[in-house]
Amino acid sequence: MQICLARVDDRLIHGQVATTWVKAVGCNKIIACSDEVAADALRKTLVLQVAPPGIKAYVLPIAKAIEAYKNPKYSDFKTLFLFTNPTDVLRMVEGGVDIKSVNVGGMNYREGKVLITGAVAVGKEDVEAFRKLHARGIELELRKVAADTREDVMKKIEGLFTE
């Protein structure tokens, strides 16, 4: 399986992903990787319904996504992996998925999180996951849309949640 893009966006598939990112990265499959979304029938259905025409979408729990990545049966997949948070990306990498770069596009603000851009808010767990991914040599870049200039996630989280 070829990874065209690994993206953290807690909305998963939406207009920008369905139109801009799919074309920019040349994928033929979208896999939304989330235990939570895979277990929520309504949310799973909504995610699958907004996939762009001609692109097959799946919603899989993390363990199943790792299995699919390793299965030679899916070697022709050119995949856009979507995640709701960086902790799930780290679980995939620890499970043997060869992610070299992660695009961070949207993480909603909630109590306990800090805004690092207009569209991205991180909490302590997110920052820890980003640091572990960075330590593995994985590029972490912020961009809402493909045409935006890349920003380094690590520069944006510098000094956050350090004790």
mmCIF file of the C-alpha atoms, coordinates in Angstrom:
data_MODEL
# 
_entry.id   MODEL 
# 
loop_
_atom_site.group_PDB 
_atom_site.id 
_atom_site.type_symbol 
_atom_site.label_atom_id 
_atom_site.label_alt_id 
_atom_site.label_comp_id 
_atom_site.label_asym_id 
_atom_site.label_entity_id 
_atom_site.label_seq_id 
_atom_site.pdbx_PDB_ins_code 
_atom_site.Cartn_x 
_atom_site.Cartn_y 
_atom_site.Cartn_z 
_atom_site.occupancy 
_atom_site.B_iso_or_equiv 
_atom_site.pdbx_formal_charge 
_atom_site.auth_seq_id 
_atom_site.auth_comp_id 
_atom_site.auth_asym_id 
_atom_site.auth_atom_id 
_atom_site.pdbx_PDB_model_num 
ATOM 1   C CA . MET A 1 1   ? 0.000   0.000  0.000  1.00 0.00 ? 1   MET A CA 1 
ATOM 2   C CA . GLN A 1 2   ? 1.323   3.400  -0.973 1.00 0.00 ? 2   GLN A CA 1 
ATOM 3   C CA . ILE A 1 3   ? 0.695   6.240  1.490  1.00 0.00 ? 3   ILE A CA 1 
ATOM 4   C CA . CYS A 1 4   ? -0.107  9.395  -0.491 1.00 0.00 ? 4   CYS A CA 1 
ATOM 5   C CA . LEU A 1 5   ? -0.829  11.469 2.605  1.00 0.00 ? 5   LEU A CA 1 
ATOM 6   C CA . ALA A 1 6   ? -1.320  10.995 6.346  1.00 0.00 ? 6   ALA A CA 1 
ATOM 7   C CA . ARG A 1 7   ? -3.474  13.846 7.672  1.00 0.00 ? 7   ARG A CA 1 
ATOM 8   C CA . VAL A 1 8   ? -4.721  14.760 11.128 1.00 0.00 ? 8   VAL A CA 1 
ATOM 9   C CA . ASP A 1 9   ? -8.071  16.513 10.796 1.00 0.00 ? 9   ASP A CA 1 
ATOM 10  C CA . ASP A 1 10  ? -10.732 15.804 13.377 1.00 0.00 ? 10  ASP A CA 1 
ATOM 11  C CA . ARG A 1 11  ? -13.435 16.409 10.760 1.00 0.00 ? 11  ARG A CA 1 
ATOM 12  C CA . LEU A 1 12  ? -11.954 13.535 8.688  1.00 0.00 ? 12  LEU A CA 1 
ATOM 13  C CA . ILE A 1 13  ? -13.537 13.787 5.203  1.00 0.00 ? 13  ILE A CA 1 
ATOM 14  C CA . HIS A 1 14  ? -14.964 17.220 4.374  1.00 0.00 ? 14  HIS A CA 1 
ATOM 15  C CA . GLY A 1 15  ? -14.950 19.631 1.423  1.00 0.00 ? 15  GLY A CA 1 
ATOM 16  C CA . GLN A 1 16  ? -11.229 20.431 1.400  1.00 0.00 ? 16  GLN A CA 1 
ATOM 17  C CA . VAL A 1 17  ? -10.245 16.781 1.731  1.00 0.00 ? 17  VAL A CA 1 
ATOM 18  C CA . ALA A 1 18  ? -12.793 15.590 -0.821 1.00 0.00 ? 18  ALA A CA 1 
ATOM 19  C CA . THR A 1 19  ? -11.871 18.163 -3.453 1.00 0.00 ? 19  THR A CA 1 
ATOM 20  C CA . THR A 1 20  ? -8.405  19.619 -2.919 1.00 0.00 ? 20  THR A CA 1 
ATOM 21  C CA . TRP A 1 21  ? -6.338  17.035 -1.053 1.00 0.00 ? 21  TRP A CA 1 
ATOM 22  C CA . VAL A 1 22  ? -7.539  13.993 -3.029 1.00 0.00 ? 22  VAL A CA 1 
ATOM 23  C CA . LYS A 1 23  ? -6.453  15.644 -6.289 1.00 0.00 ? 23  LYS A CA 1 
ATOM 24  C CA . ALA A 1 24  ? -3.226  17.099 -4.858 1.00 0.00 ? 24  ALA A CA 1 
ATOM 25  C CA . VAL A 1 25  ? -1.936  13.732 -3.610 1.00 0.00 ? 25  VAL A CA 1 
ATOM 26  C CA . GLY A 1 26  ? -3.369  11.452 -6.328 1.00 0.00 ? 26  GLY A CA 1 
ATOM 27  C CA . CYS A 1 27  ? -4.946  8.857  -4.051 1.00 0.00 ? 27  CYS A CA 1 
ATOM 28  C CA . ASN A 1 28  ? -7.517  6.248  -5.058 1.00 0.00 ? 28  ASN A CA 1 
ATOM 29  C CA . LYS A 1 29  ? -8.592  5.253  -1.510 1.00 0.00 ? 29  LYS A CA 1 
ATOM 30  C CA . ILE A 1 30  ? -9.318  7.085  1.733  1.00 0.00 ? 30  ILE A CA 1 
ATOM 31  C CA . ILE A 1 31  ? -8.981  5.290  5.055  1.00 0.00 ? 31  ILE A CA 1 
ATOM 32  C CA . ALA A 1 32  ? -10.244 7.121  8.129  1.00 0.00 ? 32  ALA A CA 1 
ATOM 33  C CA . CYS A 1 33  ? -8.395  5.508  11.052 1.00 0.00 ? 33  CYS A CA 1 
ATOM 34  C CA . SER A 1 34  ? -10.219 5.838  14.365 1.00 0.00 ? 34  SER A CA 1 
ATOM 35  C CA . ASP A 1 35  ? -11.442 3.348  16.951 1.00 0.00 ? 35  ASP A CA 1 
ATOM 36  C CA . GLU A 1 36  ? -14.029 5.893  18.102 1.00 0.00 ? 36  GLU A CA 1 
ATOM 37  C CA . VAL A 1 37  ? -15.470 6.697  14.663 1.00 0.00 ? 37  VAL A CA 1 
ATOM 38  C CA . ALA A 1 38  ? -15.429 3.042  13.561 1.00 0.00 ? 38  ALA A CA 1 
ATOM 39  C CA . ALA A 1 39  ? -17.548 2.162  16.632 1.00 0.00 ? 39  ALA A CA 1 
ATOM 40  C CA . ASP A 1 40  ? -20.080 4.964  15.975 1.00 0.00 ? 40  ASP A CA 1 
ATOM 41  C CA . ALA A 1 41  ? -22.429 3.771  13.213 1.00 0.00 ? 41  ALA A CA 1 
ATOM 42  C CA . LEU A 1 42  ? -23.892 7.212  12.501 1.00 0.00 ? 42  LEU A CA 1 
ATOM 43  C CA . ARG A 1 43  ? -20.559 9.022  12.334 1.00 0.00 ? 43  ARG A CA 1 
ATOM 44  C CA . LYS A 1 44  ? -19.053 6.218  10.230 1.00 0.00 ? 44  LYS A CA 1 
ATOM 45  C CA . THR A 1 45  ? -21.962 6.439  7.752  1.00 0.00 ? 45  THR A CA 1 
ATOM 46  C CA . LEU A 1 46  ? -21.638 10.222 7.501  1.00 0.00 ? 46  LEU A CA 1 
ATOM 47  C CA . VAL A 1 47  ? -17.889 9.991  6.833  1.00 0.00 ? 47  VAL A CA 1 
ATOM 48  C CA . LEU A 1 48  ? -18.385 7.390  4.097  1.00 0.00 ? 48  LEU A CA 1 
ATOM 49  C CA . GLN A 1 49  ? -21.178 9.387  2.427  1.00 0.00 ? 49  GLN A CA 1 
ATOM 50  C CA . VAL A 1 50  ? -18.991 12.443 1.826  1.00 0.00 ? 50  VAL A CA 1 
ATOM 51  C CA . ALA A 1 51  ? -16.209 10.603 -0.006 1.00 0.00 ? 51  ALA A CA 1 
ATOM 52  C CA . PRO A 1 52  ? -15.659 12.120 -3.453 1.00 0.00 ? 52  PRO A CA 1 
ATOM 53  C CA . PRO A 1 53  ? -16.948 10.271 -6.532 1.00 0.00 ? 53  PRO A CA 1 
ATOM 54  C CA . GLY A 1 54  ? -14.547 7.570  -7.755 1.00 0.00 ? 54  GLY A CA 1 
ATOM 55  C CA . ILE A 1 55  ? -12.683 7.332  -4.435 1.00 0.00 ? 55  ILE A CA 1 
ATOM 56  C CA . LYS A 1 56  ? -13.480 4.363  -2.199 1.00 0.00 ? 56  LYS A CA 1 
ATOM 57  C CA . ALA A 1 57  ? -13.511 5.286  1.487  1.00 0.00 ? 57  ALA A CA 1 
ATOM 58  C CA . TYR A 1 58  ? -13.228 3.114  4.588  1.00 0.00 ? 58  TYR A CA 1 
ATOM 59  C CA . VAL A 1 59  ? -13.506 3.776  8.313  1.00 0.00 ? 59  VAL A CA 1 
ATOM 60  C CA . LEU A 1 60  ? -11.344 1.352  10.277 1.00 0.00 ? 60  LEU A CA 1 
ATOM 61  C CA . PRO A 1 61  ? -10.240 0.954  13.881 1.00 0.00 ? 61  PRO A CA 1 
ATOM 62  C CA . ILE A 1 62  ? -6.475  1.415  14.259 1.00 0.00 ? 62  ILE A CA 1 
ATOM 63  C CA . ALA A 1 63  ? -5.675  -2.333 14.549 1.00 0.00 ? 63  ALA A CA 1 
ATOM 64  C CA . LYS A 1 64  ? -7.611  -3.123 11.333 1.00 0.00 ? 64  LYS A CA 1 
ATOM 65  C CA . ALA A 1 65  ? -5.964  -0.214 9.488  1.00 0.00 ? 65  ALA A CA 1 
ATOM 66  C CA . ILE A 1 66  ? -2.539  -1.611 10.435 1.00 0.00 ? 66  ILE A CA 1 
ATOM 67  C CA . GLU A 1 67  ? -3.598  -5.081 9.188  1.00 0.00 ? 67  GLU A CA 1 
ATOM 68  C CA . ALA A 1 68  ? -4.866  -3.614 5.900  1.00 0.00 ? 68  ALA A CA 1 
ATOM 69  C CA . TYR A 1 69  ? -1.617  -1.677 5.398  1.00 0.00 ? 69  TYR A CA 1 
ATOM 70  C CA . LYS A 1 70  ? 0.416   -4.863 5.826  1.00 0.00 ? 70  LYS A CA 1 
ATOM 71  C CA . ASN A 1 71  ? -1.846  -7.023 3.625  1.00 0.00 ? 71  ASN A CA 1 
ATOM 72  C CA . PRO A 1 72  ? -0.372  -7.536 0.117  1.00 0.00 ? 72  PRO A CA 1 
ATOM 73  C CA . LYS A 1 73  ? -3.949  -7.806 -1.202 1.00 0.00 ? 73  LYS A CA 1 
ATOM 74  C CA . TYR A 1 74  ? -4.137  -3.999 -0.896 1.00 0.00 ? 74  TYR A CA 1 
ATOM 75  C CA . SER A 1 75  ? -0.789  -3.207 -2.544 1.00 0.00 ? 75  SER A CA 1 
ATOM 76  C CA . ASP A 1 76  ? -2.510  -1.267 -5.353 1.00 0.00 ? 76  ASP A CA 1 
ATOM 77  C CA . PHE A 1 77  ? -4.077  1.170  -2.870 1.00 0.00 ? 77  PHE A CA 1 
ATOM 78  C CA . LYS A 1 78  ? -2.825  4.745  -3.124 1.00 0.00 ? 78  LYS A CA 1 
ATOM 79  C CA . THR A 1 79  ? -4.092  5.820  0.244  1.00 0.00 ? 79  THR A CA 1 
ATOM 80  C CA . LEU A 1 80  ? -4.976  9.025  2.016  1.00 0.00 ? 80  LEU A CA 1 
ATOM 81  C CA . PHE A 1 81  ? -4.930  8.130  5.715  1.00 0.00 ? 81  PHE A CA 1 
ATOM 82  C CA . LEU A 1 82  ? -7.072  10.405 7.891  1.00 0.00 ? 82  LEU A CA 1 
ATOM 83  C CA . PHE A 1 83  ? -6.824  10.643 11.681 1.00 0.00 ? 83  PHE A CA 1 
ATOM 84  C CA . THR A 1 84  ? -8.673  12.633 14.330 1.00 0.00 ? 84  THR A CA 1 
ATOM 85  C CA . ASN A 1 85  ? -5.551  13.015 16.506 1.00 0.00 ? 85  ASN A CA 1 
ATOM 86  C CA . PRO A 1 86  ? -1.774  12.448 16.503 1.00 0.00 ? 86  PRO A CA 1 
ATOM 87  C CA . THR A 1 87  ? -1.978  9.697  19.140 1.00 0.00 ? 87  THR A CA 1 
ATOM 88  C CA . ASP A 1 88  ? -3.666  7.437  16.575 1.00 0.00 ? 88  ASP A CA 1 
ATOM 89  C CA . VAL A 1 89  ? -0.933  8.272  14.044 1.00 0.00 ? 89  VAL A CA 1 
ATOM 90  C CA . LEU A 1 90  ? 1.655   7.206  16.628 1.00 0.00 ? 90  LEU A CA 1 
ATOM 91  C CA . ARG A 1 91  ? -0.228  3.931  17.229 1.00 0.00 ? 91  ARG A CA 1 
ATOM 92  C CA . MET A 1 92  ? -0.143  3.232  13.477 1.00 0.00 ? 92  MET A CA 1 
ATOM 93  C CA . VAL A 1 93  ? 3.601   3.960  13.277 1.00 0.00 ? 93  VAL A CA 1 
ATOM 94  C CA . GLU A 1 94  ? 4.275   1.793  16.340 1.00 0.00 ? 94  GLU A CA 1 
ATOM 95  C CA . GLY A 1 95  ? 2.220   -0.925 14.617 1.00 0.00 ? 95  GLY A CA 1 
ATOM 96  C CA . GLY A 1 96  ? 4.571   -0.922 11.628 1.00 0.00 ? 96  GLY A CA 1 
ATOM 97  C CA . VAL A 1 97  ? 2.945   1.540  9.213  1.00 0.00 ? 97  VAL A CA 1 
ATOM 98  C CA . ASP A 1 98  ? 5.675   3.446  7.333  1.00 0.00 ? 98  ASP A CA 1 
ATOM 99  C CA . ILE A 1 99  ? 4.435   7.022  7.668  1.00 0.00 ? 99  ILE A CA 1 
ATOM 100 C CA . LYS A 1 100 ? 7.171   9.485  6.711  1.00 0.00 ? 100 LYS A CA 1 
ATOM 101 C CA . SER A 1 101 ? 5.223   12.744 6.922  1.00 0.00 ? 101 SER A CA 1 
ATOM 102 C CA . VAL A 1 102 ? 2.076   13.941 8.688  1.00 0.00 ? 102 VAL A CA 1 
ATOM 103 C CA . ASN A 1 103 ? -0.025  16.880 7.578  1.00 0.00 ? 103 ASN A CA 1 
ATOM 104 C CA . VAL A 1 104 ? -1.947  18.566 10.389 1.00 0.00 ? 104 VAL A CA 1 
ATOM 105 C CA . GLY A 1 105 ? -4.992  20.399 9.097  1.00 0.00 ? 105 GLY A CA 1 
ATOM 106 C CA . GLY A 1 106 ? -7.562  20.758 11.838 1.00 0.00 ? 106 GLY A CA 1 
ATOM 107 C CA . MET A 1 107 ? -7.868  19.966 15.532 1.00 0.00 ? 107 MET A CA 1 
ATOM 108 C CA . ASN A 1 108 ? -10.740 21.711 17.291 1.00 0.00 ? 108 ASN A CA 1 
ATOM 109 C CA . TYR A 1 109 ? -10.242 23.742 20.442 1.00 0.00 ? 109 TYR A CA 1 
ATOM 110 C CA . ARG A 1 110 ? -11.539 22.272 23.702 1.00 0.00 ? 110 ARG A CA 1 
ATOM 111 C CA . GLU A 1 111 ? -10.810 23.061 27.315 1.00 0.00 ? 111 GLU A CA 1 
ATOM 112 C CA . GLY A 1 112 ? -7.242  22.160 28.208 1.00 0.00 ? 112 GLY A CA 1 
ATOM 113 C CA . LYS A 1 113 ? -5.976  22.715 24.662 1.00 0.00 ? 113 LYS A CA 1 
ATOM 114 C CA . VAL A 1 114 ? -3.838  25.548 23.303 1.00 0.00 ? 114 VAL A CA 1 
ATOM 115 C CA . LEU A 1 115 ? -4.401  27.122 19.881 1.00 0.00 ? 115 LEU A CA 1 
ATOM 116 C CA . ILE A 1 116 ? -1.238  26.973 17.768 1.00 0.00 ? 116 ILE A CA 1 
ATOM 117 C CA . THR A 1 117 ? -2.958  28.183 14.562 1.00 0.00 ? 117 THR A CA 1 
ATOM 118 C CA . GLY A 1 118 ? -6.464  29.348 13.771 1.00 0.00 ? 118 GLY A CA 1 
ATOM 119 C CA . ALA A 1 119 ? -7.487  25.757 12.972 1.00 0.00 ? 119 ALA A CA 1 
ATOM 120 C CA . VAL A 1 120 ? -5.276  23.659 15.271 1.00 0.00 ? 120 VAL A CA 1 
ATOM 121 C CA . ALA A 1 121 ? -5.472  23.311 19.049 1.00 0.00 ? 121 ALA A CA 1 
ATOM 122 C CA . VAL A 1 122 ? -3.283  20.828 20.927 1.00 0.00 ? 122 VAL A CA 1 
ATOM 123 C CA . GLY A 1 123 ? -3.425  19.275 24.370 1.00 0.00 ? 123 GLY A CA 1 
ATOM 124 C CA . LYS A 1 124 ? -0.706  17.611 26.410 1.00 0.00 ? 124 LYS A CA 1 
ATOM 125 C CA . GLU A 1 125 ? -1.371  14.153 24.910 1.00 0.00 ? 125 GLU A CA 1 
ATOM 126 C CA . ASP A 1 126 ? -1.216  15.592 21.367 1.00 0.00 ? 126 ASP A CA 1 
ATOM 127 C CA . VAL A 1 127 ? 2.099   17.333 22.047 1.00 0.00 ? 127 VAL A CA 1 
ATOM 128 C CA . GLU A 1 128 ? 3.574   14.128 23.528 1.00 0.00 ? 128 GLU A CA 1 
ATOM 129 C CA . ALA A 1 129 ? 2.516   12.174 20.426 1.00 0.00 ? 129 ALA A CA 1 
ATOM 130 C CA . PHE A 1 130 ? 3.966   14.826 18.092 1.00 0.00 ? 130 PHE A CA 1 
ATOM 131 C CA . ARG A 1 131 ? 7.267   14.741 19.984 1.00 0.00 ? 131 ARG A CA 1 
ATOM 132 C CA . LYS A 1 132 ? 7.435   10.928 19.723 1.00 0.00 ? 132 LYS A CA 1 
ATOM 133 C CA . LEU A 1 133 ? 6.663   11.052 15.986 1.00 0.00 ? 133 LEU A CA 1 
ATOM 134 C CA . HIS A 1 134 ? 9.308   13.763 15.494 1.00 0.00 ? 134 HIS A CA 1 
ATOM 135 C CA . ALA A 1 135 ? 11.862  11.663 17.426 1.00 0.00 ? 135 ALA A CA 1 
ATOM 136 C CA . ARG A 1 136 ? 11.279  8.900  14.837 1.00 0.00 ? 136 ARG A CA 1 
ATOM 137 C CA . GLY A 1 137 ? 12.247  11.319 12.049 1.00 0.00 ? 137 GLY A CA 1 
ATOM 138 C CA . ILE A 1 138 ? 8.689   11.844 10.790 1.00 0.00 ? 138 ILE A CA 1 
ATOM 139 C CA . GLU A 1 139 ? 8.016   15.237 9.187  1.00 0.00 ? 139 GLU A CA 1 
ATOM 140 C CA . LEU A 1 140 ? 5.176   17.126 10.913 1.00 0.00 ? 140 LEU A CA 1 
ATOM 141 C CA . GLU A 1 141 ? 3.724   19.983 8.891  1.00 0.00 ? 141 GLU A CA 1 
ATOM 142 C CA . LEU A 1 142 ? 0.758   22.309 9.309  1.00 0.00 ? 142 LEU A CA 1 
ATOM 143 C CA . ARG A 1 143 ? -1.365  23.147 6.259  1.00 0.00 ? 143 ARG A CA 1 
ATOM 144 C CA . LYS A 1 144 ? -5.114  23.540 5.993  1.00 0.00 ? 144 LYS A CA 1 
ATOM 145 C CA . VAL A 1 145 ? -5.111  23.211 2.206  1.00 0.00 ? 145 VAL A CA 1 
ATOM 146 C CA . ALA A 1 146 ? -2.494  21.879 -0.206 1.00 0.00 ? 146 ALA A CA 1 
ATOM 147 C CA . ALA A 1 147 ? -1.703  25.358 -1.594 1.00 0.00 ? 147 ALA A CA 1 
ATOM 148 C CA . ASP A 1 148 ? -0.798  26.760 1.860  1.00 0.00 ? 148 ASP A CA 1 
ATOM 149 C CA . THR A 1 149 ? 2.835   27.185 2.888  1.00 0.00 ? 149 THR A CA 1 
ATOM 150 C CA . ARG A 1 150 ? 4.074   24.376 5.125  1.00 0.00 ? 150 ARG A CA 1 
ATOM 151 C CA . GLU A 1 151 ? 4.682   25.284 8.757  1.00 0.00 ? 151 GLU A CA 1 
ATOM 152 C CA . ASP A 1 152 ? 6.707   23.130 11.144 1.00 0.00 ? 152 ASP A CA 1 
ATOM 153 C CA . VAL A 1 153 ? 4.534   21.664 13.915 1.00 0.00 ? 153 VAL A CA 1 
ATOM 154 C CA . MET A 1 154 ? 7.546   21.358 16.238 1.00 0.00 ? 154 MET A CA 1 
ATOM 155 C CA . LYS A 1 155 ? 8.227   25.110 16.091 1.00 0.00 ? 155 LYS A CA 1 
ATOM 156 C CA . LYS A 1 156 ? 4.590   25.804 16.978 1.00 0.00 ? 156 LYS A CA 1 
ATOM 157 C CA . ILE A 1 157 ? 4.566   23.467 20.010 1.00 0.00 ? 157 ILE A CA 1 
ATOM 158 C CA . GLU A 1 158 ? 7.980   24.435 21.339 1.00 0.00 ? 158 GLU A CA 1 
ATOM 159 C CA . GLY A 1 159 ? 7.791   24.901 25.114 1.00 0.00 ? 159 GLY A CA 1 
ATOM 160 C CA . LEU A 1 160 ? 4.180   23.708 25.403 1.00 0.00 ? 160 LEU A CA 1 
ATOM 161 C CA . PHE A 1 161 ? 3.240   21.327 28.223 1.00 0.00 ? 161 PHE A CA 1 
ATOM 162 C CA . THR A 1 162 ? 6.771   20.953 29.569 1.00 0.00 ? 162 THR A CA 1 
ATOM 163 C CA . GLU A 1 163 ? 7.068   20.223 33.255 1.00 0.00 ? 163 GLU A CA 1 
# 
